[in-house]
């Protein structure tokens, strides 16, 4: 137990309080005892309660009464002044007044004389608790000249002068100015011309402040507007997206260090590629110039082609002969193709499809070749057409080879074996011509 000296005991006010209390000593309440106030202030000493019994009021807390006023008005938005980092202006969550303990009848602060300076602070705090940034926007709106108005027409000053007096940048002043301007266009607050310096008006509630205020000047640019619209479409606060856009180095660091961030960036680039031809071109060039990416793209393209081959059999139900003729695929062949596709489609994104695609392709290619061979052998007309097409294909290839030969410098590379082999080829061609002529005469 600790004995403490009460300075109020020697104060004239305390003496008067004692004199007034002498006639009605029974008015001391349990709250007085809980706060450690002596029954007789003239004693000058009282017992301080033990630490196990905390004393209400020993440690001044936040002005709960003012916070409750804001709560009664339906809001407790504590958006802060737009400092260098615009504290709370970007919509950061603040402690809700509902979470603070309300004053009960037993906790009510007794009416006492308050210094006017303290009372003014309390009143200003209450205004800000109820209105948030509107309280500061009003100061700007009623004191800063609207655009196009000369200095001689009004006592209002420019945003630059106001910012100098306030100790902050003109850009910050203009953010409040523009927020008020947009709200005035919506009829929420008066226009600038209707306000005079020092004039107080009824302000909107704090919860609508963030609908008009942006803590970043970049949000008003064309680029910032696009970022804001995209952020709203994604369901996030525009200030977060603008913060990332203003710091590409931080974005790069996050992508390099965090796989999930890199994955999000990849998906975003793919979505943007559909509507950005310039990005398509640049990305294609980057891939072509990077050896690792070139190999990766070639490998993935091969996998995609193999899967597409199996998918065409399953969906189109057609096979192509060596000569380019098309035949129907058997039902069991299509079922096998669908089975392989289902296995590939069920793979997780983290699983490689390369091995599955290779197995499906090799299996279906072998089965398709057997099916084509059976189809050709079972159809005489198709068999004839197949052989005719193959003959022309071979003839075209041979013709092209001889057309591309150049003998201008034959003296440099001539060998006797060349003549011998051409003579053998000439005999083979002669035999082929004779056989075709014989077949022609037979048909006649």
Short mmCIF file of C-alpha atoms in Angstrom, two decimals:
data_model
loop_
_atom_site.label_atom_id
_atom_site.label_comp_id
_atom_site.label_asym_id
_atom_site.label_seq_id
_atom_site.Cartn_x
_atom_site.Cartn_y
_atom_site.Cartn_z
CA UNK A 1 0.00 0.00 0.00
CA UNK A 2 1.33 3.46 -0.96
CA UNK A 3 0.54 6.79 0.62
CA UNK A 4 0.46 9.71 -1.81
CA UNK A 5 0.11 13.43 -1.45
CA UNK A 6 -2.86 15.06 -3.17
CA UNK A 7 -1.88 18.55 -4.43
CA UNK A 8 -5.53 19.44 -4.80
CA UNK A 9 -5.77 19.40 -1.01
CA UNK A 10 -3.83 22.66 -0.71
CA UNK A 11 -5.46 24.32 -3.70
CA UNK A 12 -8.11 26.92 -3.10
CA UNK A 13 -10.47 25.07 -5.35
CA UNK A 14 -10.11 21.95 -3.28
CA UNK A 15 -10.81 24.01 -0.14
CA UNK A 16 -13.96 25.39 -1.66
CA UNK A 17 -14.95 21.92 -2.71
CA UNK A 18 -14.40 20.81 0.88
CA UNK A 19 -16.48 23.66 2.24
CA UNK A 20 -19.29 22.79 -0.13
CA UNK A 21 -19.02 19.16 0.70
CA UNK A 22 -19.06 19.72 4.47
CA UNK A 23 -22.80 20.07 4.47
CA UNK A 24 -23.34 17.01 2.37
CA UNK A 25 -20.56 14.56 3.02
CA UNK A 26 -22.80 11.70 2.01
CA UNK A 27 -22.55 12.74 -1.63
CA UNK A 28 -19.19 10.99 -2.06
CA UNK A 29 -19.79 8.13 -4.47
CA UNK A 30 -18.29 4.73 -5.02
CA UNK A 31 -16.68 6.16 -8.15
CA UNK A 32 -14.78 8.69 -5.98
CA UNK A 33 -13.43 5.89 -3.88
CA UNK A 34 -12.51 3.88 -6.96
CA UNK A 35 -10.52 6.82 -8.27
CA UNK A 36 -8.69 7.16 -4.98
CA UNK A 37 -10.19 10.55 -4.08
CA UNK A 38 -10.17 11.11 -0.28
CA UNK A 39 -13.44 11.62 1.48
CA UNK A 40 -11.95 14.72 3.10
CA UNK A 41 -9.78 16.62 0.61
CA UNK A 42 -8.32 18.74 3.42
CA UNK A 43 -6.51 15.69 4.71
CA UNK A 44 -4.13 16.01 1.77
CA UNK A 45 -3.28 12.33 1.80
CA UNK A 46 -5.03 9.27 0.44
CA UNK A 47 -4.30 5.64 -0.17
CA UNK A 48 -3.30 4.59 -3.70
CA UNK A 49 -4.90 1.23 -4.57
CA UNK A 50 -2.70 -1.80 -5.09
CA UNK A 51 -1.63 -2.61 -8.72
CA UNK A 52 -4.00 -5.60 -8.70
CA UNK A 53 -6.88 -3.14 -8.70
CA UNK A 54 -6.37 -0.80 -11.68
CA UNK A 55 -7.57 2.72 -11.16
CA UNK A 56 -9.83 4.21 -13.80
CA UNK A 57 -8.47 7.45 -15.15
CA UNK A 58 -4.83 6.91 -14.04
CA UNK A 59 -3.73 6.68 -17.69
CA UNK A 60 -5.53 9.06 -20.02
CA UNK A 61 -6.96 7.27 -23.04
CA UNK A 62 -8.48 8.42 -26.34
CA UNK A 63 -11.43 10.78 -26.19
CA UNK A 64 -14.08 8.07 -26.16
CA UNK A 65 -16.89 10.55 -25.81
CA UNK A 66 -15.94 12.17 -29.10
CA UNK A 67 -15.60 8.83 -30.82
CA UNK A 68 -19.07 7.90 -29.59
CA UNK A 69 -20.45 11.06 -31.11
CA UNK A 70 -19.14 9.87 -34.46
CA UNK A 71 -20.60 6.44 -33.87
CA UNK A 72 -24.00 7.97 -33.10
CA UNK A 73 -23.88 9.71 -36.46
CA UNK A 74 -23.36 6.40 -38.22
CA UNK A 75 -19.65 6.67 -39.00
CA UNK A 76 -16.27 6.65 -37.35
CA UNK A 77 -14.02 7.07 -40.36
CA UNK A 78 -10.62 8.23 -39.16
CA UNK A 79 -9.10 9.11 -42.52
CA UNK A 80 -6.00 11.08 -41.71
CA UNK A 81 -4.62 14.29 -43.09
CA UNK A 82 -2.97 13.85 -46.45
CA UNK A 83 0.60 13.76 -45.19
CA UNK A 84 3.59 12.67 -47.19
CA UNK A 85 2.14 9.17 -47.28
CA UNK A 86 -1.53 10.28 -47.02
CA UNK A 87 -2.25 8.41 -43.82
CA UNK A 88 -5.65 6.68 -43.99
CA UNK A 89 -6.51 8.58 -47.16
CA UNK A 90 -6.21 5.46 -49.28
CA UNK A 91 -8.95 3.74 -47.34
CA UNK A 92 -6.88 1.84 -44.78
CA UNK A 93 -9.02 0.32 -42.08
CA UNK A 94 -9.20 2.15 -38.80
CA UNK A 95 -10.57 1.13 -35.44
CA UNK A 96 -14.34 1.20 -35.53
CA UNK A 97 -16.05 3.22 -32.85
CA UNK A 98 -18.24 0.22 -32.15
CA UNK A 99 -15.15 -1.61 -30.94
CA UNK A 100 -14.41 1.08 -28.34
CA UNK A 101 -16.09 0.79 -24.90
CA UNK A 102 -19.05 3.15 -24.61
CA UNK A 103 -19.38 5.38 -21.60
CA UNK A 104 -22.02 4.13 -19.20
CA UNK A 105 -24.02 6.20 -16.78
CA UNK A 106 -21.51 5.34 -14.05
CA UNK A 107 -18.56 6.39 -16.27
CA UNK A 108 -19.87 9.79 -17.33
CA UNK A 109 -17.32 12.56 -16.95
CA UNK A 110 -18.55 15.12 -14.39
CA UNK A 111 -19.21 18.61 -15.74
CA UNK A 112 -16.23 20.83 -14.97
CA UNK A 113 -14.90 24.10 -16.25
CA UNK A 114 -12.65 23.42 -19.29
CA UNK A 115 -10.04 25.68 -20.73
CA UNK A 116 -11.32 27.16 -24.00
CA UNK A 117 -8.24 25.92 -25.87
CA UNK A 118 -8.94 22.36 -24.76
CA UNK A 119 -12.59 22.70 -25.68
CA UNK A 120 -11.63 23.97 -29.13
CA UNK A 121 -9.39 20.96 -29.66
CA UNK A 122 -12.21 18.66 -28.66
CA UNK A 123 -14.66 20.38 -30.99
CA UNK A 124 -12.24 20.21 -33.92
CA UNK A 125 -11.57 16.57 -33.18
CA UNK A 126 -15.31 15.87 -33.19
CA UNK A 127 -15.75 17.59 -36.54
CA UNK A 128 -12.97 15.53 -38.05
CA UNK A 129 -14.24 12.29 -36.49
CA UNK A 130 -17.63 12.90 -38.08
CA UNK A 131 -16.52 14.23 -41.46
CA UNK A 132 -13.03 12.85 -42.08
CA UNK A 133 -11.20 14.58 -44.93
CA UNK A 134 -14.14 16.88 -45.67
CA UNK A 135 -13.07 19.11 -42.78
CA UNK A 136 -9.73 19.79 -44.50
CA UNK A 137 -11.23 19.93 -47.98
CA UNK A 138 -13.53 22.71 -46.74
CA UNK A 139 -10.53 24.74 -45.61
CA UNK A 140 -9.06 24.40 -49.10
CA UNK A 141 -12.35 25.00 -50.90
CA UNK A 142 -13.14 28.24 -49.05
CA UNK A 143 -9.59 29.63 -49.14
CA UNK A 144 -8.11 28.63 -52.53
CA UNK A 145 -9.00 30.59 -55.68
CA UNK A 146 -10.90 28.69 -58.36
CA UNK A 147 -9.16 28.43 -61.70
CA UNK A 148 -9.51 31.52 -63.89
CA UNK A 149 -10.22 33.89 -61.00
CA UNK A 150 -7.71 36.71 -60.58
CA UNK A 151 -6.15 37.62 -57.26
CA UNK A 152 -7.80 41.06 -57.22
CA UNK A 153 -11.33 39.67 -57.23
CA UNK A 154 -11.13 37.78 -53.93
CA UNK A 155 -9.17 37.40 -50.73
CA UNK A 156 -8.64 33.75 -51.59
CA UNK A 157 -5.13 32.68 -52.53
CA UNK A 158 -3.60 30.24 -54.98
CA UNK A 159 -2.99 26.59 -54.17
CA UNK A 160 0.73 27.30 -54.24
CA UNK A 161 0.42 30.06 -51.64
CA UNK A 162 -1.93 27.99 -49.50
CA UNK A 163 0.47 25.04 -49.62
CA UNK A 164 3.36 27.27 -48.61
CA UNK A 165 1.42 28.52 -45.61
CA UNK A 166 0.34 24.98 -44.75
CA UNK A 167 3.84 23.60 -45.13
CA UNK A 168 2.99 21.07 -47.84
CA UNK A 169 3.09 20.78 -51.61
CA UNK A 170 0.60 22.45 -53.98
CA UNK A 171 -0.10 19.00 -55.44
CA UNK A 172 -1.43 17.81 -52.10
CA UNK A 173 -3.62 20.90 -51.80
CA UNK A 174 -4.99 20.28 -55.29
CA UNK A 175 -5.95 16.72 -54.44
CA UNK A 176 -8.30 18.08 -51.77
CA UNK A 177 -9.41 20.80 -54.17
CA UNK A 178 -10.29 18.27 -56.90
CA UNK A 179 -12.11 16.03 -54.43
CA UNK A 180 -14.30 18.97 -53.42
CA UNK A 181 -14.80 19.91 -57.08
CA UNK A 182 -16.11 16.44 -57.97
CA UNK A 183 -18.37 16.40 -54.93
CA UNK A 184 -19.72 19.83 -55.91
CA UNK A 185 -20.50 18.53 -59.41
CA UNK A 186 -22.55 15.79 -57.75
CA UNK A 187 -24.40 18.34 -55.63
CA UNK A 188 -22.96 17.00 -52.39
CA UNK A 189 -21.23 20.25 -51.37
CA UNK A 190 -21.45 23.91 -52.52
CA UNK A 191 -19.40 25.22 -55.43
CA UNK A 192 -16.19 27.13 -54.68
CA UNK A 193 -17.72 30.47 -55.64
CA UNK A 194 -20.42 30.05 -52.98
CA UNK A 195 -17.87 29.74 -50.16
CA UNK A 196 -16.05 32.50 -48.31
CA UNK A 197 -12.97 32.16 -46.09
CA UNK A 198 -13.84 31.13 -42.56
CA UNK A 199 -17.37 30.03 -43.48
CA UNK A 200 -18.60 26.81 -41.89
CA UNK A 201 -21.18 24.59 -43.56
CA UNK A 202 -22.77 21.21 -42.95
CA UNK A 203 -20.33 18.61 -44.27
CA UNK A 204 -21.00 15.15 -45.71
CA UNK A 205 -20.30 12.05 -43.66
CA UNK A 206 -16.78 10.65 -43.61
CA UNK A 207 -17.70 7.38 -45.31
CA UNK A 208 -18.20 9.09 -48.70
CA UNK A 209 -14.89 10.96 -48.61
CA UNK A 210 -12.88 8.20 -50.28
CA UNK A 211 -15.33 8.15 -53.18
CA UNK A 212 -13.95 11.52 -54.25
CA UNK A 213 -10.43 11.72 -52.85
CA UNK A 214 -7.38 10.07 -54.37
CA UNK A 215 -4.09 10.17 -52.51
CA UNK A 216 -2.01 9.97 -55.70
CA UNK A 217 -1.80 12.59 -58.42
CA UNK A 218 -1.03 9.83 -60.94
CA UNK A 219 -4.63 8.64 -60.63
CA UNK A 220 -5.83 11.68 -62.57
CA UNK A 221 -3.69 10.97 -65.65
CA UNK A 222 -4.86 8.89 -68.59
CA UNK A 223 -2.62 6.07 -67.42
CA UNK A 224 -3.86 6.41 -63.85
CA UNK A 225 -7.48 6.41 -64.96
CA UNK A 226 -6.94 3.16 -66.85
CA UNK A 227 -5.23 1.58 -63.83
CA UNK A 228 -8.04 2.74 -61.56
CA UNK A 229 -10.68 1.24 -63.85
CA UNK A 230 -8.80 -2.08 -64.04
CA UNK A 231 -8.40 -2.18 -60.26
CA UNK A 232 -12.10 -1.58 -59.72
CA UNK A 233 -12.90 -4.33 -62.22
CA UNK A 234 -10.69 -6.70 -60.22
CA UNK A 235 -12.41 -5.67 -56.99
CA UNK A 236 -9.38 -4.03 -55.33
CA UNK A 237 -8.63 -0.50 -54.17
CA UNK A 238 -7.18 1.68 -56.96
CA UNK A 239 -4.55 3.06 -54.59
CA UNK A 240 -2.94 -0.38 -54.33
CA UNK A 241 -2.70 -0.77 -58.11
CA UNK A 242 -1.40 2.78 -58.50
CA UNK A 243 1.24 2.14 -55.85
CA UNK A 244 2.51 -0.88 -57.78
CA UNK A 245 2.47 1.02 -61.08
CA UNK A 246 4.50 3.85 -59.56
CA UNK A 247 7.22 1.47 -58.39
CA UNK A 248 8.13 -0.96 -61.21
CA UNK A 249 11.38 -1.84 -59.46
CA UNK A 250 9.44 -3.21 -56.50
CA UNK A 251 7.20 -5.14 -58.89
CA UNK A 252 10.26 -6.64 -60.58
CA UNK A 253 11.73 -7.65 -57.21
CA UNK A 254 8.49 -9.37 -56.19
CA UNK A 255 8.30 -11.27 -59.49
CA UNK A 256 11.91 -12.41 -59.20
CA UNK A 257 11.56 -13.54 -55.59
CA UNK A 258 8.04 -14.94 -55.40
CA UNK A 259 6.67 -17.69 -57.71
CA UNK A 260 3.05 -16.77 -56.99
CA UNK A 261 3.69 -13.15 -57.99
CA UNK A 262 5.41 -14.32 -61.16
CA UNK A 263 2.43 -16.54 -61.93
CA UNK A 264 0.03 -13.62 -61.48
CA UNK A 265 2.19 -11.48 -63.77
CA UNK A 266 2.22 -14.23 -66.40
CA UNK A 267 -1.57 -14.52 -66.40
CA UNK A 268 -1.89 -10.73 -66.63
CA UNK A 269 0.46 -10.60 -69.63
CA UNK A 270 -1.47 -13.35 -71.40
CA UNK A 271 -4.73 -11.47 -70.84
CA UNK A 272 -3.19 -8.26 -72.15
CA UNK A 273 -1.67 -9.95 -75.22
CA UNK A 274 -5.12 -10.46 -76.72
CA UNK A 275 -5.69 -6.70 -77.09
CA UNK A 276 -2.14 -5.38 -77.41
CA UNK A 277 -0.47 -6.08 -80.80
CA UNK A 278 2.61 -4.09 -79.82
CA UNK A 279 3.14 -6.30 -76.77
CA UNK A 280 2.66 -9.39 -78.93
CA UNK A 281 5.45 -8.24 -81.25
CA UNK A 282 7.83 -7.31 -78.45
CA UNK A 283 7.25 -10.56 -76.60
CA UNK A 284 7.77 -12.59 -79.78
CA UNK A 285 11.08 -10.81 -80.36
CA UNK A 286 12.17 -11.47 -76.81
CA UNK A 287 11.42 -15.17 -77.25
CA UNK A 288 13.29 -15.33 -80.57
CA UNK A 289 16.35 -13.65 -79.06
CA UNK A 290 16.50 -15.87 -75.99
CA UNK A 291 17.92 -19.33 -76.66
CA UNK A 292 16.34 -20.91 -73.59
CA UNK A 293 12.92 -19.59 -74.56
CA UNK A 294 13.36 -20.69 -78.17
CA UNK A 295 13.98 -24.27 -77.08
CA UNK A 296 11.12 -24.16 -74.61
CA UNK A 297 8.72 -22.78 -77.23
CA UNK A 298 9.81 -25.41 -79.77
CA UNK A 299 9.27 -28.17 -77.22
CA UNK A 300 5.84 -26.90 -76.22
CA UNK A 301 4.87 -26.46 -79.87
CA UNK A 302 5.78 -30.09 -80.53
CA UNK A 303 3.68 -31.21 -77.58
CA UNK A 304 0.76 -29.08 -78.79
CA UNK A 305 1.00 -30.54 -82.32
CA UNK A 306 0.94 -34.09 -80.98
CA UNK A 307 -2.08 -33.41 -78.80
CA UNK A 308 -3.79 -31.70 -81.74
CA UNK A 309 -3.21 -34.79 -83.91
CA UNK A 310 -4.94 -37.02 -81.36
CA UNK A 311 -7.72 -34.46 -80.87
CA UNK A 312 -8.47 -34.29 -84.60
CA UNK A 313 -8.94 -38.06 -84.74
CA UNK A 314 -11.31 -37.95 -81.77
CA UNK A 315 -13.33 -34.94 -82.91
CA UNK A 316 -13.24 -35.10 -86.72
CA UNK A 317 -13.13 -38.89 -87.08
CA UNK A 318 -10.98 -38.80 -90.24
CA UNK A 319 -7.61 -40.26 -91.23
CA UNK A 320 -5.28 -39.20 -94.02
CA UNK A 321 -3.59 -41.71 -96.34
CA UNK A 322 0.06 -41.29 -97.41
CA UNK A 323 -1.18 -39.87 -100.70
CA UNK A 324 -3.35 -37.31 -98.93
CA UNK A 325 -6.69 -39.09 -99.33
CA UNK A 326 -9.14 -38.93 -96.40
CA UNK A 327 -10.90 -41.96 -94.93
CA UNK A 328 -13.22 -42.42 -91.97
CA UNK A 329 -11.62 -43.50 -88.70
CA UNK A 330 -13.06 -46.66 -87.09
CA UNK A 331 -15.18 -46.11 -83.96
CA UNK A 332 -12.74 -48.00 -81.73
CA UNK A 333 -9.92 -45.77 -82.94
CA UNK A 334 -11.85 -42.63 -82.00
CA UNK A 335 -12.61 -44.08 -78.57
CA UNK A 336 -8.90 -44.74 -78.00
CA UNK A 337 -8.09 -41.16 -78.98
CA UNK A 338 -10.71 -39.83 -76.54
CA UNK A 339 -9.25 -41.96 -73.76
CA UNK A 340 -5.79 -40.47 -74.26
CA UNK A 341 -7.21 -36.96 -74.39
CA UNK A 342 -9.08 -37.43 -71.13
CA UNK A 343 -5.84 -38.48 -69.43
CA UNK A 344 -4.06 -35.39 -70.73
CA UNK A 345 -6.91 -33.02 -69.83
CA UNK A 346 -6.96 -34.31 -66.24
CA UNK A 347 -3.33 -33.35 -65.64
CA UNK A 348 -2.67 -30.58 -63.13
CA UNK A 349 -1.02 -27.37 -64.31
CA UNK A 350 2.12 -28.39 -62.43
CA UNK A 351 2.39 -31.70 -64.35
CA UNK A 352 4.24 -31.90 -67.65
CA UNK A 353 2.11 -33.08 -70.57
CA UNK A 354 5.08 -33.91 -72.79
CA UNK A 355 5.39 -37.61 -71.93
CA UNK A 356 1.64 -38.15 -72.05
CA UNK A 357 1.40 -36.40 -75.40
CA UNK A 358 4.28 -38.45 -76.83
CA UNK A 359 2.70 -41.73 -75.72
CA UNK A 360 -0.71 -40.75 -77.11
CA UNK A 361 0.80 -39.61 -80.42
CA UNK A 362 2.91 -42.74 -80.96
CA UNK A 363 0.00 -45.03 -80.08
CA UNK A 364 -2.51 -43.26 -82.29
CA UNK A 365 -0.09 -42.90 -85.20
CA UNK A 366 0.52 -46.66 -85.26
CA UNK A 367 -3.17 -47.49 -84.99
CA UNK A 368 -4.05 -44.92 -87.65
CA UNK A 369 -1.50 -46.38 -90.10
CA UNK A 370 -2.99 -49.84 -89.66
CA UNK A 371 -6.51 -48.48 -90.14
CA UNK A 372 -5.51 -46.63 -93.32
CA UNK A 373 -3.81 -49.70 -94.77
CA UNK A 374 -6.93 -51.80 -94.17
CA UNK A 375 -9.14 -49.12 -95.70
CA UNK A 376 -6.99 -48.86 -98.85
CA UNK A 377 -6.77 -52.61 -99.35
CA UNK A 378 -10.51 -53.05 -98.95
CA UNK A 379 -11.38 -50.38 -101.56
CA UNK A 380 -10.02 -51.07 -105.09
CA UNK A 381 -10.81 -47.59 -106.37
CA UNK A 382 -9.09 -45.99 -103.40
CA UNK A 383 -6.11 -48.28 -103.88
CA UNK A 384 -5.71 -47.18 -107.52
CA UNK A 385 -6.05 -43.52 -106.59
CA UNK A 386 -3.50 -43.97 -103.83
CA UNK A 387 -0.92 -45.52 -106.18
CA UNK A 388 -1.50 -42.90 -108.86
CA UNK A 389 -1.05 -40.08 -106.36
CA UNK A 390 2.13 -41.62 -104.97
CA UNK A 391 3.57 -42.00 -108.50
CA UNK A 392 2.96 -38.36 -109.34
CA UNK A 393 4.43 -37.32 -106.02
CA UNK A 394 7.65 -39.27 -106.72
CA UNK A 395 7.83 -37.93 -110.28
CA UNK A 396 7.43 -34.35 -109.07
CA UNK A 397 10.26 -34.78 -106.57
CA UNK A 398 12.60 -36.29 -109.16
CA UNK A 399 11.80 -33.59 -111.69
CA UNK A 400 12.47 -30.87 -109.15
CA UNK A 401 15.85 -32.38 -108.31
CA UNK A 402 17.01 -32.37 -111.94
CA UNK A 403 15.67 -28.89 -112.55
CA UNK A 404 17.78 -27.59 -109.68
CA UNK A 405 21.02 -29.14 -111.00
CA UNK A 406 23.56 -26.68 -112.45
CA UNK A 407 26.42 -27.94 -114.63
CA UNK A 408 28.16 -24.66 -115.45
CA UNK A 409 31.18 -25.70 -113.39
CA UNK A 410 31.02 -29.43 -114.23
CA UNK A 411 34.76 -29.40 -115.02
CA UNK A 412 35.45 -28.77 -111.36
CA UNK A 413 33.54 -31.75 -109.90
CA UNK A 414 33.24 -34.24 -112.79
CA UNK A 415 33.75 -37.96 -112.08
CA UNK A 416 33.21 -40.98 -114.36
CA UNK A 417 30.83 -42.53 -111.81
CA UNK A 418 28.40 -39.67 -112.34
CA UNK A 419 27.96 -40.53 -116.01
CA UNK A 420 27.58 -44.23 -115.24
CA UNK A 421 24.84 -43.65 -112.68
CA UNK A 422 22.98 -41.28 -114.95
CA UNK A 423 23.11 -43.87 -117.72
CA UNK A 424 21.62 -46.44 -115.33
CA UNK A 425 18.93 -43.94 -114.38
CA UNK A 426 18.28 -43.29 -118.05
CA UNK A 427 17.69 -46.99 -118.64
CA UNK A 428 15.28 -47.11 -115.65
CA UNK A 429 13.39 -44.14 -116.99
CA UNK A 430 13.25 -45.78 -120.43
CA UNK A 431 11.82 -48.95 -118.91
CA UNK A 432 9.25 -46.90 -117.01
CA UNK A 433 8.21 -45.10 -120.16
CA UNK A 434 7.86 -48.39 -122.06
CA UNK A 435 5.68 -49.87 -119.30
CA UNK A 436 3.41 -46.85 -119.28
CA UNK A 437 3.08 -46.91 -123.08
CA UNK A 438 2.25 -50.61 -122.99
CA UNK A 439 -0.44 -49.93 -120.35
CA UNK A 440 -1.82 -47.14 -122.48
CA UNK A 441 -2.12 -49.38 -125.57
CA UNK A 442 -3.81 -52.07 -123.49
CA UNK A 443 -6.50 -49.64 -122.33
CA UNK A 444 -7.13 -48.58 -125.92
#
